[in-house]
Amino acid sequence: MSIYQWGGTLLILLFIVGSIGFLFRKKKKHHIILSPSGYQEVKIRVNGKYMPNTIVVQRGKPVRMEFIREEKTAYSELVMFPHYHKSIVLPYGQKAIVELFPNEAGSYRFTSQMGRYQGTMVVRDTTEKYK
């Protein structure tokens, strides 16, 4: 085998190993902070997507989501919560807060006005960790 064939084989092996590592990586756990006022609080950055885009909360306790829009694209101007019939405008570089009261377990989406950015609020009966 020539040096080029060895190099090509090595690159293919590195790509395969990297792909396997990516597929089996651990997902970050997004912990919700329980404030003294009883709200489950989470900060969500908006920059190309919602970060985090999945949050897990406990049913029956109010949720306060603080969005911080870090980009100026029109796609990120608004976030909608269809199940709760709510939407809020996200001013660039400023905090925007929405409060929700999740009284039913399930998964509820939140999206930008055109659906380009999407997130999910998973409501559970207990405080078990998101897997």
Coordinates of N, CA, C and O in Angstrom, one line a residue:
M1 N 0.8 -1.2 0.0 CA 0.0 0.0 0.0 C 0.9 1.2 0.0 O 1.9 1.3 0.7
S2 N 0.4 2.2 -0.7 CA 1.2 3.5 -0.8 C 0.8 4.3 0.4 O -0.2 4.1 1.1
I3 N 1.6 5.4 0.6 CA 1.3 6.3 1.7 C -0.1 7.0 1.6 O -0.7 7.2 2.6
Y4 N -0.5 7.2 0.4 CA -1.8 7.8 0.1 C -3.0 6.9 0.5 O -4.0 7.3 1.0
Q5 N -2.8 5.6 0.2 CA -3.8 4.6 0.6 C -3.9 4.4 2.1 O -4.9 4.3 2.6
W6 N -2.7 4.5 2.7 CA -2.7 4.4 4.2 C -3.4 5.6 4.8 O -4.2 5.5 5.7
G7 N -3.1 6.8 4.2 CA -3.7 8.0 4.7 C -5.2 8.0 4.5 O -6.0 8.4 5.4
G8 N -5.6 7.6 3.4 CA -7.1 7.5 3.1 C -7.8 6.5 4.0 O -8.9 6.8 4.6
T9 N -7.2 5.4 4.3 CA -7.7 4.4 5.2 C -7.8 4.9 6.6 O -8.8 4.8 7.3
L10 N -6.8 5.6 7.0 CA -6.8 6.2 8.4 C -7.9 7.3 8.5 O -8.6 7.3 9.5
L11 N -8.1 8.1 7.5 CA -9.1 9.1 7.5 C -10.5 8.5 7.6 O -11.4 8.9 8.4
I12 N -10.7 7.4 6.9 CA -12.0 6.7 6.9 C -12.2 6.1 8.3 O -13.3 6.2 8.9
L13 N -11.2 5.5 8.9 CA -11.4 4.9 10.2 C -11.6 6.0 11.3 O -12.5 5.9 12.2
L14 N -11.0 7.2 11.2 CA -11.2 8.3 12.1 C -12.6 8.8 11.9 O -13.3 9.1 12.9
F15 N -13.1 8.9 10.7 CA -14.5 9.3 10.5 C -15.5 8.3 11.1 O -16.5 8.7 11.7
I16 N -15.3 7.0 11.0 CA -16.2 6.0 11.5 C -16.2 6.1 13.0 O -17.3 6.1 13.7
V17 N -15.0 6.2 13.7 CA -14.9 6.3 15.1 C -15.6 7.6 15.6 O -16.4 7.5 16.6
G18 N -15.4 8.7 14.9 CA -16.0 9.9 15.3 C -17.5 9.9 15.2 O -18.3 10.4 16.1
S19 N -18.0 9.2 14.2 CA -19.5 9.1 14.0 C -20.1 8.3 15.1 O -21.2 8.6 15.6
I20 N -19.4 7.2 15.4 CA -20.0 6.3 16.5 C -20.0 7.1 17.8 O -21.0 7.0 18.5
G21 N -18.9 7.8 18.1 CA -18.9 8.6 19.3 C -20.0 9.6 19.4 O -20.6 9.9 20.4
F22 N -20.3 10.3 18.2 CA -21.3 11.3 18.2 C -22.7 10.6 18.4 O -23.5 11.2 19.1
L23 N -22.9 9.5 17.8 CA -24.2 8.8 18.0 C -24.5 8.4 19.4 O -25.6 8.4 19.9
F24 N -23.4 8.0 20.1 CA -23.6 7.4 21.5 C -23.2 8.4 22.6 O -23.0 8.0 23.7
R25 N -23.1 9.7 22.3 CA -22.7 10.6 23.3 C -23.9 10.8 24.3 O -25.0 10.6 24.0
K26 N -23.5 11.3 25.5 CA -24.5 11.5 26.5 C -25.1 12.9 26.2 O -24.4 13.9 25.9
K27 N -26.4 13.0 26.3 CA -27.1 14.3 26.2 C -27.0 15.0 27.5 O -27.0 14.5 28.6
K28 N -26.9 16.3 27.3 CA -26.8 17.2 28.5 C -28.2 17.2 29.2 O -29.2 17.2 28.6
K29 N -28.1 17.2 30.5 CA -29.3 17.3 31.3 C -29.5 18.8 31.6 O -28.6 19.5 32.0
H30 N -30.7 19.2 31.4 CA -31.1 20.6 31.6 C -31.9 20.7 32.9 O -33.0 20.4 32.9
H31 N -31.2 21.1 33.9 CA -31.8 21.2 35.2 C -32.6 22.5 35.3 O -32.2 23.6 34.9
I32 N -33.8 22.4 35.9 CA -34.6 23.5 36.2 C -34.4 23.9 37.6 O -34.3 23.1 38.5
I33 N -34.2 25.2 37.8 CA -34.0 25.8 39.1 C -35.4 26.1 39.8 O -36.2 26.7 39.2
L34 N -35.6 25.6 41.0 CA -36.8 25.9 41.7 C -36.5 27.2 42.6 O -35.7 27.1 43.5
S35 N -37.2 28.3 42.2 CA -36.9 29.5 42.9 C -37.6 29.6 44.3 O -38.6 28.8 44.5
P36 N -37.2 30.5 45.1 CA -37.9 30.6 46.4 C -39.4 30.9 46.3 O -40.2 30.6 47.2
S37 N -39.8 31.5 45.2 CA -41.2 31.9 45.0 C -42.0 30.7 44.5 O -43.2 30.8 44.3
G38 N -41.3 29.5 44.2 CA -42.0 28.3 43.8 C -42.1 28.1 42.3 O -42.6 27.1 41.9
Y39 N -41.5 29.0 41.5 CA -41.4 28.8 40.1 C -40.3 27.8 39.7 O -39.2 27.9 40.3
Q40 N -40.5 27.1 38.7 CA -39.5 26.3 38.0 C -38.9 27.2 37.0 O -39.6 27.7 36.1
E41 N -37.6 27.6 37.1 CA -37.0 28.6 36.2 C -36.0 28.0 35.3 O -35.2 27.1 35.7
V42 N -36.0 28.5 34.0 CA -35.0 28.1 33.1 C -34.6 29.3 32.2 O -35.5 30.1 31.9
K43 N -33.3 29.4 31.8 CA -32.9 30.4 30.9 C -32.7 29.8 29.5 O -32.0 28.7 29.5
I44 N -33.2 30.4 28.5 CA -33.1 29.8 27.2 C -32.4 30.8 26.3 O -33.0 31.9 26.1
R45 N -31.3 30.5 25.7 CA -30.6 31.4 24.7 C -31.2 31.1 23.3 O -31.5 30.0 23.0
V46 N -31.3 32.2 22.6 CA -31.8 32.1 21.2 C -30.7 32.6 20.3 O -30.4 33.8 20.2
N47 N -30.1 31.6 19.6 CA -29.0 32.0 18.6 C -28.8 30.8 17.7 O -28.1 29.9 17.9
G48 N -29.6 30.9 16.6 CA -29.6 29.8 15.6 C -30.5 28.6 16.0 O -30.9 27.8 15.2
K49 N -30.9 28.6 17.3 CA -31.8 27.6 17.8 C -32.1 28.0 19.3 O -31.5 28.9 19.8
Y50 N -33.0 27.2 19.9 CA -33.2 27.4 21.3 C -32.3 26.5 22.1 O -32.1 25.3 21.8
M51 N -31.6 27.1 23.1 CA -30.6 26.4 23.8 C -30.8 26.6 25.3 O -30.7 27.7 25.8
P52 N -31.3 25.6 26.0 CA -31.6 24.2 25.6 C -32.9 24.2 24.8 O -33.8 25.1 25.0
N53 N -33.1 23.2 24.0 CA -34.4 23.1 23.2 C -35.3 22.1 23.8 O -36.4 22.0 23.4
T54 N -34.9 21.4 24.9 CA -35.8 20.5 25.6 C -35.6 20.7 27.1 O -34.4 20.7 27.6
I55 N -36.7 21.0 27.8 CA -36.6 21.1 29.2 C -37.6 20.2 29.8 O -38.6 19.9 29.2
V56 N -37.4 19.8 31.0 CA -38.3 18.9 31.8 C -38.7 19.6 33.0 O -37.9 20.1 33.8
V57 N -40.0 19.6 33.2 CA -40.6 20.3 34.4 C -41.6 19.4 35.1 O -42.0 18.4 34.5
Q58 N -41.9 19.7 36.3 CA -42.9 19.0 37.1 C -44.3 19.5 36.9 O -44.5 20.7 37.0
R59 N -45.2 18.6 36.8 CA -46.6 19.0 36.6 C -47.1 19.7 37.9 O -46.7 19.3 39.0
G60 N -47.9 20.7 37.7 CA -48.6 21.4 38.9 C -47.8 22.5 39.5 O -48.3 23.2 40.4
K61 N -46.6 22.8 39.0 CA -45.8 23.9 39.5 C -45.5 24.9 38.4 O -45.2 24.5 37.3
P62 N -45.7 26.2 38.7 CA -45.5 27.2 37.6 C -44.1 27.2 37.0 O -43.1 26.9 37.7
V63 N -44.0 27.5 35.7 CA -42.7 27.6 35.0 C -42.5 29.0 34.6 O -43.4 29.6 34.0
R64 N -41.3 29.5 34.8 CA -40.9 30.8 34.3 C -39.7 30.6 33.3 O -38.6 30.1 33.7
M65 N -39.9 30.9 32.0 CA -38.9 30.7 31.0 C -38.4 32.1 30.7 O -39.2 33.0 30.3
E66 N -37.1 32.3 30.8 CA -36.4 33.5 30.4 C -35.7 33.3 29.1 O -34.7 32.6 29.1
F67 N -36.1 34.0 28.1 CA -35.5 33.9 26.8 C -34.6 35.1 26.6 O -34.9 36.2 26.9
I68 N -33.4 34.8 26.1 CA -32.4 35.9 25.7 C -32.1 35.7 24.3 O -31.4 34.8 23.9
R69 N -32.5 36.7 23.5 CA -32.3 36.6 22.0 C -30.9 37.2 21.7 O -30.7 38.4 21.9
E70 N -30.0 36.4 21.1 CA -28.6 36.8 20.9 C -28.4 37.1 19.4 O -27.3 37.3 19.0
E71 N -29.4 37.1 18.6 CA -29.3 37.2 17.1 C -30.4 38.2 16.6 O -31.4 38.4 17.3
K72 N -30.1 38.8 15.5 CA -31.0 39.8 14.9 C -31.9 39.2 13.8 O -32.7 40.0 13.3
T73 N -31.9 38.0 13.5 CA -32.7 37.5 12.4 C -34.2 37.5 12.7 O -34.6 37.4 13.9
A74 N -34.9 37.7 11.7 CA -36.4 37.8 11.8 C -37.0 36.5 12.4 O -38.1 36.6 13.0
Y75 N -36.4 35.4 12.1 CA -36.9 34.1 12.5 C -37.0 34.0 14.0 O -37.8 33.2 14.5
S76 N -36.2 34.8 14.7 CA -36.2 34.6 16.2 C -37.0 35.7 17.0 O -36.8 35.8 18.2
E77 N -37.8 36.5 16.3 CA -38.4 37.6 16.9 C -39.6 37.2 17.9 O -40.0 38.0 18.7
L78 N -40.1 36.0 17.7 CA -41.3 35.6 18.4 C -41.2 34.2 18.8 O -40.7 33.3 18.0
V79 N -41.7 33.8 20.0 CA -41.8 32.4 20.4 C -43.2 32.2 20.7 O -43.9 33.0 21.4
M80 N -43.7 31.0 20.2 CA -45.2 30.7 20.4 C -45.3 29.4 21.2 O -44.5 28.5 21.0
F81 N -46.3 29.4 22.1 CA -46.7 28.2 22.8 C -48.1 27.8 22.5 O -49.0 28.2 23.2
P82 N -48.3 27.0 21.4 CA -49.6 26.8 20.9 C -50.6 26.1 21.9 O -51.7 26.5 22.0
H83 N -50.1 25.2 22.7 CA -50.9 24.5 23.7 C -51.5 25.5 24.7 O -52.6 25.4 25.2
Y84 N -50.7 26.5 25.1 CA -51.1 27.5 26.1 C -51.7 28.7 25.5 O -52.0 29.7 26.2
H85 N -51.8 28.8 24.2 CA -52.3 30.0 23.5 C -51.6 31.2 23.9 O -52.2 32.3 24.2
K86 N -50.3 31.1 23.9 CA -49.4 32.3 24.3 C -48.3 32.5 23.3 O -47.9 31.5 22.7
S87 N -47.9 33.7 23.2 CA -46.7 34.0 22.4 C -46.1 35.3 23.0 O -46.8 36.1 23.6
I88 N -44.7 35.4 22.8 CA -44.1 36.6 23.3 C -43.1 37.1 22.3 O -42.5 36.3 21.5
V89 N -42.9 38.4 22.2 CA -41.9 39.0 21.4 C -40.6 38.9 22.1 O -40.5 39.2 23.3
L90 N -39.5 38.6 21.4 CA -38.2 38.5 21.9 C -37.3 39.7 21.4 O -36.8 39.7 20.3
P91 N -37.2 40.8 22.2 CA -36.4 41.9 21.7 C -34.9 41.5 21.7 O -34.4 40.7 22.6
Y92 N -34.2 42.0 20.7 CA -32.7 41.6 20.6 C -32.0 42.1 21.8 O -32.1 43.3 22.2
G93 N -31.2 41.2 22.4 CA -30.3 41.5 23.5 C -30.9 41.8 24.8 O -30.3 42.2 25.8
Q94 N -32.2 41.5 24.9 CA -32.9 41.7 26.2 C -33.6 40.5 26.6 O -33.9 39.6 25.9
K95 N -34.0 40.4 27.9 CA -34.7 39.3 28.5 C -36.2 39.4 28.2 O -36.7 40.5 28.2
A96 N -36.8 38.3 27.9 CA -38.2 38.2 27.7 C -38.7 37.0 28.5 O -38.1 35.9 28.4
I97 N -39.7 37.2 29.4 CA -40.1 36.2 30.3 C -41.5 35.7 30.0 O -42.4 36.6 29.7
V98 N -41.7 34.4 30.0 CA -43.1 33.9 29.8 C -43.3 32.9 31.0 O -42.4 32.2 31.4
E99 N -44.5 33.0 31.6 CA -44.9 32.1 32.7 C -46.0 31.2 32.3 O -47.0 31.6 31.7
L100 N -45.8 29.9 32.5 CA -46.8 28.9 32.2 C -47.1 28.1 33.4 O -46.3 28.0 34.3
F101 N -48.3 27.5 33.4 CA -48.7 26.6 34.5 C -49.0 25.2 33.9 O -50.1 25.0 33.4
P102 N -48.1 24.3 33.9 CA -48.3 23.0 33.3 C -49.1 22.1 34.2 O -48.6 21.5 35.2
N103 N -50.4 21.9 33.9 CA -51.2 21.1 34.8 C -51.5 19.7 34.2 O -52.2 18.9 34.8
E104 N -51.0 19.4 33.0 CA -51.1 18.0 32.4 C -49.8 17.5 32.0 O -49.0 18.2 31.4
A105 N -49.5 16.2 32.3 CA -48.3 15.6 31.9 C -48.3 15.5 30.3 O -49.4 15.3 29.8
G106 N -47.1 15.6 29.7 CA -47.0 15.4 28.3 C -45.9 16.2 27.7 O -45.1 16.8 28.5
S107 N -45.8 16.2 26.4 CA -44.8 17.0 25.7 C -45.4 18.2 25.0 O -46.4 17.9 24.2
Y108 N -45.0 19.4 25.2 CA -45.6 20.6 24.6 C -44.5 21.3 23.8 O -43.5 21.7 24.4
R109 N -44.8 21.6 22.5 CA -43.8 22.3 21.7 C -43.9 23.8 21.9 O -44.9 24.4 22.2
F110 N -42.7 24.5 21.7 CA -42.7 25.9 21.5 C -41.9 26.2 20.3 O -40.9 25.5 20.0
T111 N -42.3 27.2 19.5 CA -41.6 27.4 18.2 C -41.5 28.9 17.9 O -42.2 29.7 18.5
S112 N -40.7 29.2 16.9 CA -40.6 30.5 16.4 C -41.9 30.7 15.4 O -42.5 29.7 15.1
Q113 N -42.1 31.9 15.0 CA -43.4 32.1 14.2 C -43.4 31.4 12.9 O -44.5 31.0 12.4
M114 N -42.2 31.0 12.3 CA -42.2 30.3 11.1 C -41.8 28.8 11.3 O -41.7 28.1 10.3
G115 N -41.7 28.4 12.5 CA -41.3 27.0 12.9 C -39.9 26.7 12.6 O -39.5 25.5 12.8
R116 N -39.0 27.6 12.3 CA -37.6 27.3 12.1 C -36.9 26.9 13.4 O -36.1 26.0 13.4
Y117 N -37.2 27.5 14.5 CA -36.7 27.1 15.8 C -37.8 26.4 16.6 O -38.9 26.9 16.6
Q118 N -37.4 25.3 17.2 CA -38.4 24.5 17.9 C -37.8 24.0 19.2 O -36.6 23.7 19.3
G119 N -38.7 23.9 20.2 CA -38.3 23.3 21.5 C -39.4 22.5 22.0 O -40.6 22.6 21.5
T120 N -39.1 21.8 23.1 CA -40.1 21.0 23.7 C -40.0 21.1 25.2 O -39.0 21.1 25.8
M121 N -41.2 21.3 25.9 CA -41.3 21.3 27.3 C -42.0 20.0 27.7 O -43.1 19.7 27.3
V122 N -41.2 19.1 28.4 CA -41.7 17.8 28.8 C -42.2 18.0 30.2 O -41.5 18.4 31.1
V123 N -43.5 17.7 30.4 CA -44.1 17.9 31.8 C -44.3 16.5 32.3 O -44.9 15.6 31.7
R124 N -43.7 16.3 33.5 CA -43.8 14.9 34.2 C -44.5 15.1 35.5 O -44.5 16.1 36.1
D125 N -45.0 13.9 36.0 CA -45.7 13.9 37.2 C -44.7 14.0 38.4 O -45.1 14.4 39.5
T126 N -43.5 13.6 38.2 CA -42.5 13.6 39.3 C -41.3 14.4 38.8 O -41.2 14.8 37.6
T127 N -40.3 14.5 39.6 CA -39.1 15.2 39.3 C -38.0 14.3 38.7 O -36.8 14.6 38.8
E128 N -38.4 13.1 38.2 CA -37.4 12.2 37.6 C -36.6 12.9 36.6 O -37.0 13.8 35.9
K129 N -35.3 12.5 36.4 CA -34.4 13.1 35.5 C -34.8 12.8 34.0 O -35.3 11.7 33.8
Y130 N -34.5 13.7 33.2 CA -34.7 13.5 31.7 C -33.7 12.6 31.2 O -32.5 12.8 31.5
K131 N -34.1 11.6 30.4 CA -33.1 10.7 29.9 C -33.0 10.8 28.4 O -33.9 11.0 27.7

